[in-house]
Amino acid sequence: MKGFAMLGIGKVGWIEKEKPKAGPYDAIVKPIAVAPCTSDIHTVFEGALGEREDMLLGHEAVGEVVEVGSEVKDFKPGDRVVVPAITPDWRTIESQRGFSQHSGEMLAGWKFSNFKDGVFAEFFHVNDADMNLAHLPDNVSVEAGVMITDMVTTGFHGAELADIKLGDVVAVIGIGPVGLMAIAGAKIQGAGRILGVGSRKALVEAAKFYGATDIVNYKNGPVDEQIMELTNGKGVDKVIIAGAKPDIMKTAVKIVKPGGIVSNVNYYGEGDIIPIPRIEWGSGMAHKTIIGGLTPGGRDRMERLIDLVIYNRVDPSKLVTHTFHGFDHIEEALIMMKDKQEDLIKPIVFVE
Ligand code: NDP
Ligand code: ZN
């Protein structure tokens, strides 16, 4: 079968691979639509995970089940499914402890385009299908389904890790698709004021649509200064980081109030150190929590997010700004995700 792969750091291309086989609990799925992720860009072009040779890319897909193992109960060939970016091994100690994202080892719940071949393929393999797939209901669009697999769950996880309380003042740094969903998640959790940090016009408009009350353009001066001014020198209760380079941690720690939380869902593709400013961290005594996490995946998570779409709490299909038809467009869509033109939020590729 054909697939679009990372050939090595900085190199991508189409390759031939063997069609995957399903074990007793697994499924083989063919994609209906896929989307490239900024994480694919960090992985390929920054070598963020280290060397990967001929690994198929992609971890955002809605697909059709073509084969299931003998022990799979709830899915059968022909079913349309939402495939989470994160497909943990549920029979692990880490999962039992509540950190399925790290089942087996750190980040190992993230399999597609990290530990195994991804979804930019004619067929792909899903481990533990009953626990990792979710049915795509007829009243949820394929676009929304694809956005749920990674963008919605990750942005919402940023809001969860920030432990947003009613009336919190929240800064969301980075308003790409992940940051936009962090804004939507913060709003659902009851944030009061939400300050979105970004610059591109399409993102700014979407940020307002999803619930940002203020926009801060990082190109207009230091973000910490702008946010301190907007908050009369008080700062914010919570920060969600969904963009920028490691240095952004300085800004986040500076603007969060004592007792506040900096929640990071950004994937830092480069640099050895993520800096914490000493003075603004109260010389170590400010009760400013810094936490970062890989998004949860799995079936229950997907079904909950699907419900949020069905019951009109969030409409992630608005994230899709560019639609392609034809498998061959995957490369174009991936490069688009790298170049981030002014009007791009997220491209999607329908296989047919
Ligand atoms: P985008 O590149 O689409 O968006 C990034 C945002 O950050 C843009 O709004 C951009 O501004 C802004 N930004 C860039 N530089 C700065 C700066 N110096 N100061 C402030 N803002 C800045 O990314 P995505 O939304 O697709 O993804 C966000 C991150 O989440 C990525 O690192 C991705 O890999 C990661 N990710 C993490 C996951 C997880 O499980 N934790 C899962 C999925 C993704 P502008 O408006 O100018 O473009
Ligand atoms: Zn991703």
XYZ file of C-alpha atoms and ligand atoms in Angstrom:
401
model
C 0.000 0.000 0.000
C 0.967 3.628 -0.447
C 1.673 6.078 2.383
C 3.173 9.475 3.011
C 6.207 9.242 5.242
C 8.937 10.940 7.152
C 11.996 9.545 5.359
C 14.368 11.105 7.878
C 14.723 14.447 9.633
C 13.707 17.184 7.195
C 12.654 14.723 4.473
C 9.208 13.503 3.422
C 7.876 11.447 0.528
C 5.527 8.732 -0.725
C 6.601 5.169 -0.011
C 5.270 1.630 -0.326
C 4.588 -0.322 2.867
C 2.994 -3.626 3.699
C -0.685 -3.454 4.590
C -0.932 -3.767 8.398
C -2.532 -6.820 10.020
C -5.007 -6.830 12.895
C -4.272 -8.748 16.101
C -7.248 -10.181 18.055
C -8.197 -6.843 19.668
C -7.218 -4.553 16.803
C -8.787 -2.993 13.754
C -7.594 -2.030 10.312
C -9.087 1.236 9.129
C -8.979 3.061 5.813
C -9.060 6.831 6.097
C -12.028 8.872 4.868
C -10.387 12.182 5.757
C -7.134 13.136 7.451
C -5.437 16.319 8.604
C -1.806 17.239 9.140
C -0.831 18.548 12.564
C 1.734 21.111 13.642
C 3.208 18.203 15.607
C 4.031 16.445 12.311
C 5.987 19.582 11.435
C 7.951 19.532 14.706
C 8.617 15.830 14.229
C 9.812 16.048 10.629
C 11.374 19.442 10.244
C 12.756 20.019 13.739
C 13.566 16.362 14.402
C 11.808 16.811 17.725
C 11.457 13.083 18.447
C 14.853 12.226 17.080
C 15.475 10.205 13.937
C 12.587 8.309 12.358
C 13.110 6.475 9.097
C 10.301 5.720 6.657
C 7.631 6.261 9.291
C 4.212 7.078 7.874
C 2.991 10.434 9.160
C -0.383 11.664 10.388
C -2.468 11.051 13.503
C -5.751 12.806 12.769
C -8.316 10.712 10.920
C -11.892 9.704 10.473
C -12.069 6.391 8.696
C -13.968 3.277 7.778
C -13.239 -0.005 9.515
C -12.192 -2.658 7.000
C -11.148 -5.488 9.304
C -11.399 -6.357 12.990
C -9.708 -8.969 15.167
C -11.578 -11.946 16.608
C -12.075 -10.323 20.059
C -13.411 -6.941 18.882
C -17.037 -6.567 20.001
C -18.342 -3.091 19.157
C -16.932 -2.406 15.695
C -17.291 -4.154 12.369
C -16.214 -3.587 8.777
C -18.084 -0.648 7.254
C -18.369 1.339 10.505
C -17.363 4.993 10.268
C -15.079 5.866 13.144
C -13.317 8.730 14.874
C -9.725 7.650 15.492
C -8.059 9.499 18.361
C -4.519 10.759 17.880
C -3.673 9.038 21.159
C -4.456 5.308 21.291
C -3.167 4.041 24.641
C -2.454 0.516 25.756
C -5.213 0.249 28.334
C -3.765 -2.814 30.038
C -0.816 -0.966 31.556
C 0.078 0.340 35.005
C 0.280 3.896 33.693
C -3.280 3.660 32.383
C -4.421 2.272 35.723
C -2.877 5.304 37.394
C -4.791 7.670 35.112
C -1.998 8.527 32.708
C -2.906 6.479 29.680
C -1.046 8.985 27.484
C 2.131 7.486 28.928
C 1.062 3.847 28.760
C 4.188 1.729 28.504
C 6.559 4.674 28.673
C 6.546 8.449 28.490
C 4.384 9.642 25.554
C 3.875 6.059 24.339
C 0.086 6.408 24.205
C 0.851 8.549 21.180
C 1.560 5.855 18.650
C 0.601 7.131 15.204
C 3.501 8.987 13.608
C 5.583 8.591 16.750
C 6.048 4.924 17.703
C 4.340 3.408 14.682
C 3.050 4.224 11.227
C 0.486 6.987 11.080
C -2.775 7.518 9.243
C -1.448 9.013 5.964
C -1.800 5.593 4.396
C -4.278 3.573 2.409
C -4.816 1.527 5.584
C -3.692 1.876 9.167
C -3.700 -0.240 12.295
C -5.586 0.656 15.501
C -4.617 -1.141 18.712
C -7.394 -2.151 21.116
C -10.234 -1.076 18.829
C -13.043 -1.361 21.417
C -11.179 0.980 23.758
C -9.736 3.385 21.188
C -12.288 3.897 18.424
C -15.545 5.821 18.587
C -18.444 5.629 16.171
C -18.974 8.759 14.077
C -22.662 9.611 14.463
C -24.586 10.600 11.332
C -25.233 14.077 12.730
C -21.539 14.878 13.204
C -19.636 15.979 10.107
C -16.431 14.293 9.002
C -14.687 17.662 9.410
C -15.783 17.916 13.047
C -14.808 14.280 13.588
C -11.268 14.869 12.334
C -10.907 17.985 14.478
C -12.045 16.058 17.562
C -9.223 13.497 17.223
C -6.525 15.967 18.226
C -7.346 19.689 18.053
C -10.424 19.671 20.272
C -9.095 17.156 22.756
C -5.735 18.927 23.050
C -7.111 22.437 23.395
C -9.647 21.232 25.946
C -6.887 19.436 27.809
C -5.103 22.775 28.074
C -8.206 24.138 29.786
C -8.474 21.041 32.005
C -4.844 21.242 33.111
C -5.354 24.930 33.870
C -8.214 23.905 36.167
C -10.312 26.838 34.996
C -12.756 28.114 37.634
C -15.830 30.288 37.150
C -14.743 33.820 36.396
C -11.044 33.080 35.909
C -9.045 35.504 33.809
C -7.264 33.286 31.293
C -4.526 34.014 28.782
C -4.277 31.618 25.854
C -0.890 32.041 24.202
C -1.130 30.831 20.618
C -4.462 30.805 18.834
C -3.847 28.207 16.163
C -6.366 25.358 16.092
C -5.141 24.052 19.454
C -5.262 27.469 21.130
C -8.693 28.108 19.627
C -9.988 24.936 21.208
C -8.314 25.954 24.468
C -10.340 29.155 24.290
C -13.528 27.182 23.615
C -12.688 24.790 26.459
C -11.918 27.613 28.882
C -15.245 29.207 28.016
C -17.138 25.972 28.617
C -15.366 25.605 31.963
C -16.538 29.066 32.999
C -13.694 31.461 32.328
C -14.574 35.137 32.562
C -12.127 37.158 30.557
C -10.119 35.268 27.926
C -7.116 36.956 26.344
C -5.951 35.305 23.141
C -2.394 35.881 21.933
C -1.683 35.622 18.210
C -1.424 37.676 15.058
C -2.864 36.104 11.924
C -6.216 37.567 10.898
C -8.060 34.265 10.413
C -6.973 33.157 13.862
C -7.913 36.438 15.511
C -11.413 36.280 14.037
C -11.822 32.654 15.070
C -10.526 33.422 18.571
C -13.295 35.980 19.008
C -15.814 33.507 17.615
C -14.780 30.825 20.121
C -14.827 33.163 23.123
C -11.770 35.429 23.372
C -12.716 38.746 24.949
C -9.380 40.425 24.167
C -6.702 39.886 21.547
C -3.036 40.533 22.167
C -0.752 40.704 19.133
C 2.712 39.493 20.109
C 4.126 41.409 17.154
C 3.079 44.698 18.787
C 5.436 44.414 21.756
C 6.251 42.123 24.678
C 3.234 39.985 25.570
C 3.874 40.200 29.312
C 3.829 43.988 29.209
C 0.669 44.087 27.100
C -1.152 41.642 29.362
C -0.048 43.328 32.593
C -1.328 46.596 31.190
C -4.648 45.099 30.125
C -5.124 43.608 33.592
C -4.092 46.749 35.510
C -0.896 45.131 36.691
C -2.673 42.137 38.242
C -1.914 39.450 35.687
C -4.079 36.437 34.967
C -5.338 33.470 36.972
C -4.436 30.884 34.354
C -2.259 30.664 31.263
C -2.624 28.070 28.549
C 0.364 27.814 26.215
C -0.498 26.574 22.726
C 2.216 28.081 20.579
C 5.650 29.756 20.375
C 9.137 28.593 21.348
C 10.440 27.540 24.797
C 11.159 31.142 25.820
C 7.406 31.702 26.036
C 7.506 30.047 29.473
C 9.120 33.242 30.791
C 6.134 35.249 29.619
C 3.665 32.765 31.055
C 5.281 32.696 34.495
C 5.512 36.475 34.529
C 1.843 37.082 33.779
C 0.286 34.414 35.997
C -0.748 35.484 39.494
C 0.692 33.829 42.621
C -1.301 30.646 43.096
C -2.046 30.513 39.390
C -1.450 27.749 36.869
C 0.534 27.677 33.655
C -0.854 24.860 31.546
C 1.205 23.818 28.560
C -0.003 21.789 25.599
C 2.630 23.163 23.277
C 5.069 20.667 21.765
C 8.534 22.185 22.031
C 10.429 20.957 19.025
C 13.764 22.499 19.890
C 16.049 23.673 22.689
C 17.326 21.749 25.715
C 15.942 23.988 28.430
C 12.569 25.559 29.043
C 13.361 28.652 31.127
C 11.560 29.666 34.308
C 12.289 33.257 35.402
C 13.506 33.224 39.000
C 12.162 36.517 40.316
C 8.701 36.150 38.770
C 8.544 32.596 40.122
C 8.883 34.163 43.550
C 12.471 32.908 43.757
C 10.834 29.493 43.862
C 8.091 30.435 46.319
C 5.248 31.926 44.279
C 2.881 28.939 44.240
C 2.798 29.231 40.488
C 2.150 25.737 39.125
C 3.575 24.725 35.771
C 2.061 21.652 34.183
C 2.200 20.245 30.679
C 0.502 17.305 29.103
C -0.103 15.187 26.066
C -3.789 15.076 25.284
C -5.845 12.119 26.466
C -7.168 9.822 23.768
C -9.238 6.667 23.736
C -12.899 5.939 23.178
C -14.539 7.537 26.200
C -12.716 10.802 25.567
C -13.804 10.832 21.908
C -17.423 10.016 22.791
C -17.553 12.867 25.310
C -16.185 15.315 22.761
C -18.615 14.031 20.137
C -21.411 14.811 22.618
C -20.107 18.346 23.051
C -20.443 18.755 19.292
C -23.882 17.118 19.077
C -25.232 19.307 21.879
C -23.801 22.468 20.328
C -21.224 23.317 22.976
C -18.540 23.666 20.346
C -18.404 23.631 16.553
C -14.894 22.511 15.587
C -15.719 22.337 11.875
C -15.062 26.106 11.819
C -11.376 25.289 12.253
C -11.220 23.833 8.756
C -10.254 26.606 6.361
C -8.905 24.521 3.458
C -10.399 21.336 2.001
C -8.721 18.995 -0.465
C -10.118 15.971 -2.276
C -7.720 13.172 -3.226
C -5.125 11.288 -1.237
C -2.307 12.874 -3.247
C -3.019 16.263 -1.681
C -1.646 15.123 1.681
C 1.785 16.473 0.848
C 0.389 19.874 -0.111
C -1.662 20.031 3.080
C 1.337 19.109 5.217
C 3.500 21.806 3.647
C 0.658 24.260 4.198
C 0.771 23.386 7.878
C 4.483 24.170 7.844
C 4.184 27.495 6.021
C 1.094 28.798 7.884
C -0.281 31.297 5.397
C -2.349 34.224 6.712
C -5.771 32.639 6.110
C -4.955 29.115 7.321
C -6.275 27.539 10.464
C -6.381 23.902 9.461
C -6.439 21.996 6.158
C -8.251 18.694 5.732
C -7.810 16.077 3.031
C -10.700 13.850 1.967
C -9.219 10.732 0.520
C -11.809 10.728 -2.286
P -0.190 26.871 15.107
O 1.199 26.984 14.591
O -1.303 26.790 14.145
O -0.485 28.085 16.082
C 0.499 28.620 16.898
C 0.040 29.922 17.484
O 1.095 30.462 18.285
C -0.298 30.988 16.449
O -1.384 31.749 16.887
C 0.957 31.823 16.431
O 0.758 33.170 16.039
C 1.315 31.799 17.906
N 2.687 32.219 18.156
C 3.791 31.950 17.420
N 4.858 32.574 17.966
C 4.427 33.240 19.049
C 5.050 34.073 20.009
N 6.355 34.321 19.977
N 4.299 34.587 20.996
C 2.985 34.323 21.060
N 2.322 33.554 20.171
C 3.042 33.017 19.183
O -0.165 25.591 16.045
P -1.314 24.546 16.468
O -2.434 25.270 17.078
O -1.565 23.627 15.335
O -0.527 23.717 17.579
C -0.062 24.340 18.759
C 0.938 23.457 19.474
O 0.283 22.330 20.043
C 2.010 22.873 18.553
O 3.263 22.941 19.220
C 1.580 21.443 18.388
O 2.639 20.601 18.038
C 1.059 21.172 19.777
N 0.199 19.996 19.937
C 0.255 19.372 21.150
C -0.543 18.292 21.424
C -0.566 17.703 22.786
O -1.122 16.610 22.947
N -0.067 18.340 23.818
C -1.402 17.717 20.384
C -1.490 18.517 19.190
C -0.673 19.595 18.960
P 0.261 33.646 14.574
O -1.150 34.043 14.798
O 1.168 34.765 14.255
O 0.416 32.471 13.651
Zn -1.298 16.385 16.620
